[in-house]
PDB file of C-alpha atoms and ligand atoms in Angstrom:
ATOM      1  CA  UNK Q 131     -24.107 -21.348 154.682  1.00 91.00           C
ATOM      2  CA  UNK Q 132     -25.025 -17.889 153.451  1.00 96.00           C
ATOM      3  CA  UNK Q 133     -22.910 -14.802 154.098  1.00 98.00           C
ATOM      4  CA  UNK Q 134     -25.639 -13.556 156.452  1.00 98.00           C
ATOM      5  CA  UNK Q 135     -25.495 -16.778 158.478  1.00 98.00           C
ATOM      6  CA  UNK Q 136     -21.710 -16.821 158.601  1.00 98.00           C
ATOM      7  CA  UNK Q 137     -21.630 -13.178 159.672  1.00 98.00           C
ATOM      8  CA  UNK Q 138     -24.113 -13.939 162.412  1.00 98.00           C
ATOM      9  CA  UNK Q 139     -22.059 -16.794 163.809  1.00 97.00           C
ATOM     10  CA  UNK Q 140     -18.838 -14.747 163.641  1.00 98.00           C
ATOM     11  CA  UNK Q 141     -20.567 -11.938 165.544  1.00 97.00           C
ATOM     12  CA  UNK Q 142     -21.819 -14.379 168.161  1.00 96.00           C
ATOM     13  CA  UNK Q 143     -18.243 -15.529 168.736  1.00 95.00           C
ATOM     14  CA  UNK Q 144     -17.012 -11.988 169.446  1.00 96.00           C
ATOM     15  CA  UNK Q 145     -17.569 -10.408 172.866  1.00 97.00           C
ATOM     16  CA  UNK Q 146     -19.354  -7.072 172.995  1.00 94.00           C
ATOM     17  CA  UNK Q 147     -16.795  -4.306 173.022  1.00 94.00           C
ATOM     18  CA  UNK Q 148     -14.732  -5.965 170.292  1.00 98.00           C
ATOM     19  CA  UNK Q 149     -15.413  -4.327 166.944  1.00 98.00           C
ATOM     20  CA  UNK Q 150     -15.734  -6.393 163.764  1.00 98.00           C
ATOM     21  CA  UNK Q 151     -14.226  -5.256 160.480  1.00 98.00           C
ATOM     22  CA  UNK Q 152     -15.620  -7.446 157.680  1.00 98.00           C
ATOM     23  CA  UNK Q 153     -12.676  -7.921 155.314  1.00 98.00           C
ATOM     24  CA  UNK Q 154     -14.254  -7.901 151.865  1.00 98.00           C
ATOM     25  CA  UNK Q 155     -11.156  -7.707 149.653  1.00 97.00           C
ATOM     26  CA  UNK Q 156     -11.439  -9.687 146.407  1.00 96.00           C
ATOM     27  CA  UNK Q 157     -15.167 -10.221 146.960  1.00 97.00           C
ATOM     28  CA  UNK Q 158     -17.757  -8.569 144.713  1.00 96.00           C
ATOM     29  CA  UNK Q 159     -20.010  -5.693 145.764  1.00 97.00           C
ATOM     30  CA  UNK Q 160     -22.951  -8.112 145.893  1.00 97.00           C
ATOM     31  CA  UNK Q 161     -21.226 -10.049 148.697  1.00 97.00           C
ATOM     32  CA  UNK Q 162     -20.740  -6.846 150.704  1.00 98.00           C
ATOM     33  CA  UNK Q 163     -24.408  -5.985 150.212  1.00 98.00           C
ATOM     34  CA  UNK Q 164     -25.430  -9.339 151.690  1.00 98.00           C
ATOM     35  CA  UNK Q 165     -23.558  -8.372 154.858  1.00 98.00           C
ATOM     36  CA  UNK Q 166     -24.797  -4.773 154.693  1.00 98.00           C
ATOM     37  CA  UNK Q 167     -28.397  -5.907 154.480  1.00 98.00           C
ATOM     38  CA  UNK Q 168     -28.094  -7.684 157.831  1.00 98.00           C
ATOM     39  CA  UNK Q 169     -26.530  -4.663 159.492  1.00 98.00           C
ATOM     40  CA  UNK Q 170     -22.769  -4.777 158.872  1.00 98.00           C
ATOM     41  CA  UNK Q 171     -21.406  -1.275 158.229  1.00 98.00           C
ATOM     42  CA  UNK Q 172     -17.647  -1.597 158.708  1.00 98.00           C
ATOM     43  CA  UNK Q 173     -15.662  -3.171 155.861  1.00 98.00           C
ATOM     44  CA  UNK Q 174     -11.949  -3.661 155.218  1.00 98.00           C
ATOM     45  CA  UNK Q 175     -10.186  -3.478 151.862  1.00 98.00           C
ATOM     46  CA  UNK Q 176      -6.523  -3.896 150.992  1.00 98.00           C
ATOM     47  CA  UNK Q 177      -6.138  -2.402 147.508  1.00 98.00           C
ATOM     48  CA  UNK Q 178      -6.645   1.284 146.660  1.00 98.00           C
ATOM     49  CA  UNK Q 179      -8.394   0.823 143.313  1.00 98.00           C
ATOM     50  CA  UNK Q 180     -10.749  -1.830 144.660  1.00 98.00           C
ATOM     51  CA  UNK Q 181     -11.646   0.335 147.660  1.00 98.00           C
ATOM     52  CA  UNK Q 182     -12.343   3.359 145.458  1.00 98.00           C
ATOM     53  CA  UNK Q 183     -14.496   1.334 143.101  1.00 98.00           C
ATOM     54  CA  UNK Q 184     -16.578  -0.225 145.875  1.00 98.00           C
ATOM     55  CA  UNK Q 185     -16.913   3.018 147.843  1.00 98.00           C
ATOM     56  CA  UNK Q 186     -18.281   4.742 144.755  1.00 97.00           C
ATOM     57  CA  UNK Q 187     -20.983   2.151 144.133  1.00 97.00           C
ATOM     58  CA  UNK Q 188     -22.027   1.099 147.656  1.00 98.00           C
ATOM     59  CA  UNK Q 189     -24.082   2.970 150.302  1.00 98.00           C
ATOM     60  CA  UNK Q 190     -22.663   6.133 151.861  1.00 97.00           C
ATOM     61  CA  UNK Q 191     -23.005   4.985 155.459  1.00 98.00           C
ATOM     62  CA  UNK Q 192     -20.374   2.259 155.070  1.00 98.00           C
ATOM     63  CA  UNK Q 193     -17.272   2.836 157.179  1.00 98.00           C
ATOM     64  CA  UNK Q 194     -14.227   1.835 155.121  1.00 98.00           C
ATOM     65  CA  UNK Q 195     -11.012   0.613 156.681  1.00 98.00           C
ATOM     66  CA  UNK Q 196      -7.912   0.334 154.517  1.00 98.00           C
ATOM     67  CA  UNK Q 197      -5.818  -2.590 155.769  1.00 98.00           C
ATOM     68  CA  UNK Q 198      -3.276  -3.310 152.996  1.00 97.00           C
ATOM     69  CA  UNK Q 199       0.216  -2.042 152.321  1.00 97.00           C
ATOM     70  CA  UNK Q 200      -0.184   1.504 151.043  1.00 97.00           C
ATOM     71  CA  UNK Q 201       2.248   3.032 148.570  1.00 96.00           C
ATOM     72  CA  UNK Q 202       2.586   6.796 148.747  1.00 95.00           C
ATOM     73  CA  UNK Q 203       1.374   7.213 145.167  1.00 96.00           C
ATOM     74  CA  UNK Q 204      -1.984   5.684 146.221  1.00 98.00           C
ATOM     75  CA  UNK Q 205      -2.457   7.888 149.272  1.00 98.00           C
ATOM     76  CA  UNK Q 206      -4.632  10.437 147.495  1.00 98.00           C
ATOM     77  CA  UNK Q 207      -7.102   7.803 146.426  1.00 97.00           C
ATOM     78  CA  UNK Q 208      -7.298   6.080 149.791  1.00 98.00           C
ATOM     79  CA  UNK Q 209      -7.591   9.281 151.852  1.00 98.00           C
ATOM     80  CA  UNK Q 210     -10.450  10.227 149.527  1.00 97.00           C
ATOM     81  CA  UNK Q 211     -12.629   7.305 150.576  1.00 96.00           C
ATOM     82  CA  UNK Q 212     -11.301   5.582 153.727  1.00 98.00           C
ATOM     83  CA  UNK Q 213     -12.355   6.487 157.257  1.00 98.00           C
ATOM     84  CA  UNK Q 214      -9.467   4.643 158.820  1.00 98.00           C
ATOM     85  CA  UNK Q 215      -6.095   3.515 157.496  1.00 98.00           C
ATOM     86  CA  UNK Q 216      -4.918   0.629 159.672  1.00 98.00           C
ATOM     87  CA  UNK Q 217      -1.635   0.074 157.870  1.00 98.00           C
ATOM     88  CA  UNK Q 218       0.653   3.009 158.677  1.00 98.00           C
ATOM     89  CA  UNK Q 219       4.020   1.296 158.437  1.00 97.00           C
ATOM     90  CA  UNK Q 220       6.467   4.178 158.036  1.00 97.00           C
ATOM     91  CA  UNK Q 221       6.982   7.802 159.012  1.00 97.00           C
ATOM     92  CA  UNK Q 222       6.994   8.717 155.341  1.00 97.00           C
ATOM     93  CA  UNK Q 223       3.543   7.201 154.848  1.00 98.00           C
ATOM     94  CA  UNK Q 224       2.167   8.869 157.979  1.00 98.00           C
ATOM     95  CA  UNK Q 225       3.376  12.276 156.785  1.00 98.00           C
ATOM     96  CA  UNK Q 226       2.007  11.659 153.286  1.00 98.00           C
ATOM     97  CA  UNK Q 227      -1.429  10.813 154.736  1.00 98.00           C
ATOM     98  CA  UNK Q 228      -1.351  13.950 156.912  1.00 98.00           C
ATOM     99  CA  UNK Q 229      -0.380  16.145 153.948  1.00 98.00           C
ATOM    100  CA  UNK Q 230      -3.102  14.670 151.779  1.00 98.00           C
ATOM    101  CA  UNK Q 231      -5.744  14.982 154.528  1.00 98.00           C
ATOM    102  CA  UNK Q 232      -4.825  18.650 154.917  1.00 98.00           C
ATOM    103  CA  UNK Q 233      -5.087  19.091 151.157  1.00 98.00           C
ATOM    104  CA  UNK Q 234      -8.520  17.406 151.044  1.00 98.00           C
ATOM    105  CA  UNK Q 235      -9.615  19.203 154.234  1.00 98.00           C
ATOM    106  CA  UNK Q 236     -10.575  15.858 155.684  1.00 98.00           C
ATOM    107  CA  UNK Q 237      -9.987  14.253 159.069  1.00 98.00           C
ATOM    108  CA  UNK Q 238      -8.896  10.646 159.023  1.00 98.00           C
ATOM    109  CA  UNK Q 239      -8.146   7.973 161.635  1.00 98.00           C
ATOM    110  CA  UNK Q 240      -5.084   5.754 161.445  1.00 98.00           C
ATOM    111  CA  UNK Q 241      -3.495   2.847 163.271  1.00 98.00           C
ATOM    112  CA  UNK Q 242       0.228   2.199 163.515  1.00 98.00           C
ATOM    113  CA  UNK Q 243       0.958  -1.207 161.988  1.00 98.00           C
ATOM    114  CA  UNK Q 244       3.357  -3.255 164.086  1.00 98.00           C
ATOM    115  CA  UNK Q 245       5.658  -5.957 162.818  1.00 96.00           C
ATOM    116  CA  UNK Q 246       6.131  -8.655 165.413  1.00 93.00           C
ATOM    117  CA  UNK Q 247       5.569 -11.784 163.289  1.00 87.00           C
ATOM    118  CA  UNK Q 248       8.203 -14.272 162.188  1.00 85.00           C
ATOM    119  CA  UNK Q 249       7.699 -13.641 158.474  1.00 84.00           C
ATOM    120  CA  UNK Q 250      10.071 -11.091 156.954  1.00 79.00           C
ATOM    121  CA  UNK Q 251       7.532 -10.383 154.225  1.00 76.00           C
ATOM    122  CA  UNK Q 252       5.074  -8.681 156.551  1.00 77.00           C
ATOM    123  CA  UNK Q 253       5.124  -4.895 156.804  1.00 90.00           C
ATOM    124  CA  UNK Q 254       5.140  -2.745 159.897  1.00 96.00           C
ATOM    125  CA  UNK Q 255       7.008  -0.796 162.515  1.00 97.00           C
ATOM    126  CA  UNK Q 256       8.930  -2.380 165.345  1.00 96.00           C
ATOM    127  CA  UNK Q 257       7.465  -1.527 168.750  1.00 96.00           C
ATOM    128  CA  UNK Q 258      10.364   0.910 169.326  1.00 97.00           C
ATOM    129  CA  UNK Q 259       9.815   2.602 165.963  1.00 97.00           C
ATOM    130  CA  UNK Q 260       6.109   2.990 166.754  1.00 98.00           C
ATOM    131  CA  UNK Q 261       6.946   4.530 170.130  1.00 97.00           C
ATOM    132  CA  UNK Q 262       9.395   6.918 168.503  1.00 97.00           C
ATOM    133  CA  UNK Q 263       6.840   7.995 165.893  1.00 97.00           C
ATOM    134  CA  UNK Q 264       4.248   8.527 168.597  1.00 97.00           C
ATOM    135  CA  UNK Q 265       6.606  10.773 170.558  1.00 97.00           C
ATOM    136  CA  UNK Q 266       8.135  12.763 167.708  1.00 97.00           C
ATOM    137  CA  UNK Q 267       5.467  12.952 165.015  1.00 96.00           C
ATOM    138  CA  UNK Q 268       1.980  12.324 166.414  1.00 94.00           C
ATOM    139  CA  UNK Q 269       1.754  15.638 168.336  1.00 93.00           C
ATOM    140  CA  UNK Q 270       2.243  17.629 165.123  1.00 96.00           C
ATOM    141  CA  UNK Q 271      -0.627  15.970 163.233  1.00 98.00           C
ATOM    142  CA  UNK Q 272      -3.654  18.176 162.636  1.00 98.00           C
ATOM    143  CA  UNK Q 273      -5.847  16.097 160.306  1.00 98.00           C
ATOM    144  CA  UNK Q 274      -4.760  12.583 161.243  1.00 98.00           C
ATOM    145  CA  UNK Q 275      -5.791  10.983 164.542  1.00 98.00           C
ATOM    146  CA  UNK Q 276      -3.705   8.034 165.695  1.00 98.00           C
ATOM    147  CA  UNK Q 277      -6.355   5.749 167.174  1.00 98.00           C
ATOM    148  CA  UNK Q 278      -4.198   2.748 168.088  1.00 98.00           C
ATOM    149  CA  UNK Q 279      -2.198  -0.119 166.663  1.00 98.00           C
ATOM    150  CA  UNK Q 280      -2.754  -2.974 164.228  1.00 98.00           C
ATOM    151  CA  UNK Q 281      -0.772  -6.170 163.965  1.00 97.00           C
ATOM    152  CA  UNK Q 282      -0.673  -9.710 162.671  1.00 97.00           C
ATOM    153  CA  UNK Q 283       0.658 -12.764 164.417  1.00 96.00           C
ATOM    154  CA  UNK Q 284       3.018 -15.237 162.782  1.00 95.00           C
ATOM    155  CA  UNK Q 285       1.396 -17.703 160.431  1.00 92.00           C
ATOM    156  CA  UNK Q 286       2.586 -20.664 162.494  1.00 93.00           C
ATOM    157  CA  UNK Q 287      -0.386 -22.984 163.124  1.00 90.00           C
ATOM    158  CA  UNK Q 288       2.046 -25.576 164.513  1.00 92.00           C
ATOM    159  CA  UNK Q 289       3.463 -23.098 166.996  1.00 95.00           C
ATOM    160  CA  UNK Q 290       0.572 -21.467 168.813  1.00 95.00           C
ATOM    161  CA  UNK Q 291       2.990 -20.337 171.499  1.00 96.00           C
ATOM    162  CA  UNK Q 292       4.523 -18.028 168.935  1.00 96.00           C
ATOM    163  CA  UNK Q 293       1.071 -16.736 167.907  1.00 96.00           C
ATOM    164  CA  UNK Q 294       0.199 -16.008 171.541  1.00 97.00           C
ATOM    165  CA  UNK Q 295       3.547 -14.277 172.095  1.00 97.00           C
ATOM    166  CA  UNK Q 296       3.004 -12.089 169.029  1.00 97.00           C
ATOM    167  CA  UNK Q 297      -0.445 -10.991 170.194  1.00 98.00           C
ATOM    168  CA  UNK Q 298       0.939 -10.310 173.667  1.00 98.00           C
ATOM    169  CA  UNK Q 299       3.676  -8.150 172.106  1.00 97.00           C
ATOM    170  CA  UNK Q 300       1.123  -6.158 170.090  1.00 98.00           C
ATOM    171  CA  UNK Q 301      -1.088  -5.596 173.123  1.00 98.00           C
ATOM    172  CA  UNK Q 302       1.932  -4.695 175.260  1.00 98.00           C
ATOM    173  CA  UNK Q 303       2.990  -2.071 172.726  1.00 98.00           C
ATOM    174  CA  UNK Q 304      -0.563  -0.694 172.679  1.00 98.00           C
ATOM    175  CA  UNK Q 305      -0.512  -0.438 176.483  1.00 98.00           C
ATOM    176  CA  UNK Q 306       2.910   1.251 176.522  1.00 98.00           C
ATOM    177  CA  UNK Q 307       1.773   3.832 173.969  1.00 98.00           C
ATOM    178  CA  UNK Q 308      -1.526   4.427 175.793  1.00 98.00           C
ATOM    179  CA  UNK Q 309       0.289   5.001 179.086  1.00 97.00           C
ATOM    180  CA  UNK Q 310       3.100   7.027 177.473  1.00 96.00           C
ATOM    181  CA  UNK Q 311       2.850   9.283 174.426  1.00 97.00           C
ATOM    182  CA  UNK Q 312      -0.950   9.012 174.182  1.00 97.00           C
ATOM    183  CA  UNK Q 313      -1.778   9.280 177.866  1.00 97.00           C
ATOM    184  CA  UNK Q 314      -4.949  11.342 178.284  1.00 95.00           C
ATOM    185  CA  UNK Q 315      -5.871  10.973 174.604  1.00 96.00           C
ATOM    186  CA  UNK Q 316      -9.132   9.038 174.681  1.00 96.00           C
ATOM    187  CA  UNK Q 317      -9.028   8.581 170.920  1.00 97.00           C
ATOM    188  CA  UNK Q 318      -6.111   6.166 171.302  1.00 98.00           C
ATOM    189  CA  UNK Q 319      -8.203   3.099 172.108  1.00 98.00           C
ATOM    190  CA  UNK Q 320      -7.907   0.532 169.295  1.00 98.00           C
ATOM    191  CA  UNK Q 321      -5.848  -2.648 169.421  1.00 98.00           C
ATOM    192  CA  UNK Q 322      -6.645  -4.274 166.057  1.00 98.00           C
ATOM    193  CA  UNK Q 323      -5.540  -7.904 165.988  1.00 98.00           C
ATOM    194  CA  UNK Q 324      -7.057 -11.238 165.020  1.00 98.00           C
ATOM    195  CA  UNK Q 325      -8.245 -12.663 161.691  1.00 98.00           C
ATOM    196  CA  UNK Q 326     -10.411 -15.653 160.774  1.00 97.00           C
ATOM    197  CA  UNK Q 327      -8.020 -18.335 162.022  1.00 95.00           C
ATOM    198  CA  UNK Q 328      -6.572 -16.680 165.101  1.00 96.00           C
ATOM    199  CA  UNK Q 329      -9.183 -14.252 166.389  1.00 97.00           C
ATOM    200  CA  UNK Q 330      -9.985 -16.256 169.508  1.00 97.00           C
ATOM    201  CA  UNK Q 331      -6.372 -16.082 170.628  1.00 97.00           C
ATOM    202  CA  UNK Q 332      -6.235 -12.390 169.727  1.00 98.00           C
ATOM    203  CA  UNK Q 333      -9.346 -11.637 171.786  1.00 98.00           C
ATOM    204  CA  UNK Q 334      -7.909 -13.564 174.722  1.00 98.00           C
ATOM    205  CA  UNK Q 335      -4.797 -11.388 174.438  1.00 98.00           C
ATOM    206  CA  UNK Q 336      -6.782  -8.136 174.548  1.00 98.00           C
ATOM    207  CA  UNK Q 337      -7.862  -7.315 171.004  1.00 98.00           C
ATOM    208  CA  UNK Q 338     -10.493  -4.583 170.678  1.00 98.00           C
ATOM    209  CA  UNK Q 339     -10.990  -4.983 166.915  1.00 98.00           C
ATOM    210  CA  UNK Q 340     -10.862  -8.099 164.743  1.00 98.00           C
ATOM    211  CA  UNK Q 341     -10.531  -8.184 160.951  1.00 98.00           C
ATOM    212  CA  UNK Q 342     -12.379 -11.206 159.610  1.00 98.00           C
ATOM    213  CA  UNK Q 343     -12.585 -12.097 155.929  1.00 98.00           C
ATOM    214  CA  UNK Q 344     -12.823 -15.742 154.900  1.00 97.00           C
ATOM    215  CA  UNK Q 345     -14.988 -16.833 157.839  1.00 98.00           C
ATOM    216  CA  UNK Q 346     -17.634 -14.389 156.559  1.00 98.00           C
ATOM    217  CA  UNK Q 347     -17.218 -14.290 152.791  1.00 98.00           C
ATOM    218  CA  UNK Q 348     -15.556 -17.648 152.065  1.00 95.00           C
ATOM    219  CA  UNK Q 349     -12.250 -18.239 150.348  1.00 91.00           C
ATOM    220  CA  UNK Q 350     -10.848 -15.460 148.185  1.00 88.00           C
ATOM    221  CA  UNK Q 351     -10.066 -16.108 144.527  1.00 79.00           C
ATOM    222  CA  UNK Q 352      -6.947 -14.169 143.614  1.00 76.00           C
TER     223      UNK Q 352
HETATM  224  C1  PLP J 565      -6.900 -10.293 154.400  1.00 82.96           C
HETATM  225  C2  PLP J 565      -6.615  -9.704 155.737  1.00 82.96           C
HETATM  226  C3  PLP J 565      -7.393 -10.056 156.859  1.00 82.96           C
HETATM  227  C4  PLP J 565      -8.513 -11.091 156.830  1.00 82.96           C
HETATM  228  O1  PLP J 565      -7.987 -12.372 156.724  1.00 82.96           O
HETATM  229  P1  PLP J 565      -8.940 -13.677 156.843  1.00 82.96           P
HETATM  230  O2  PLP J 565      -7.972 -14.768 157.140  1.00 82.96           O
HETATM  231  O3  PLP J 565      -9.605 -13.841 155.539  1.00 82.96           O
HETATM  232  O4  PLP J 565      -9.882 -13.440 157.942  1.00 82.96           O
HETATM  233  C5  PLP J 565      -7.126  -9.406 158.048  1.00 82.96           C
HETATM  234  N1  PLP J 565      -6.154  -8.489 158.151  1.00 82.96           N
HETATM  235  C6  PLP J 565      -5.386  -8.132 157.109  1.00 82.96           C
HETATM  236  C7  PLP J 565      -4.327  -7.101 157.312  1.00 82.96           C
HETATM  237  C8  PLP J 565      -5.584  -8.731 155.875  1.00 82.96           C
HETATM  238  O5  PLP J 565      -4.802  -8.385 154.848  1.00 82.96           O
END
């Protein structure tokens, strides 16, 4: 199947109101253009250099989401080309993004990345840390808008109960933040969860944004 056909069937499987980020990391610009040519405008990348390279060569109306772990020494590059950074996993990173956005005189959207999965290797804030950041730090931001949360479920295909519990925990944290520190802030509206293999469960649990890579572009070659 072509990328255009796979994109079409992924889109058909997503209810209206759930946004699709096409995760194009490790795929060449030509693959992104196949999706672009049939209307996809929102793409996700996980490495700063790759994002900068693609953003420079591809059309200006693409909306770029950065979804990978971001080191502070790469913040300048990513703030320069991303519209949204989904992977804010520490206070230090949030403040570095704010400082850089001020410096570049640019407004940027972010999501707080939550760690609820079983794997120690995954990055992110605990729900309590996210709540604390939202209370203490978010009100002082002038160039960064916290638009919601992002999270991944455990990679436990043999334990779908765990996957469902993880998505429920992410959505619950989103709801607590929306009703607490972000109450009345209509910008706080994104619950980004669900990838190729688990997006149906994520949508059932209340995802508003899915990040789908391999189901659109095929397997990545690292
Ligand atoms: C790579 C990646 C995805 C997409 O994964 P697929 O399984 O290819 O759909 C989604 N979210 C994050 C944070 C990723 O790093």
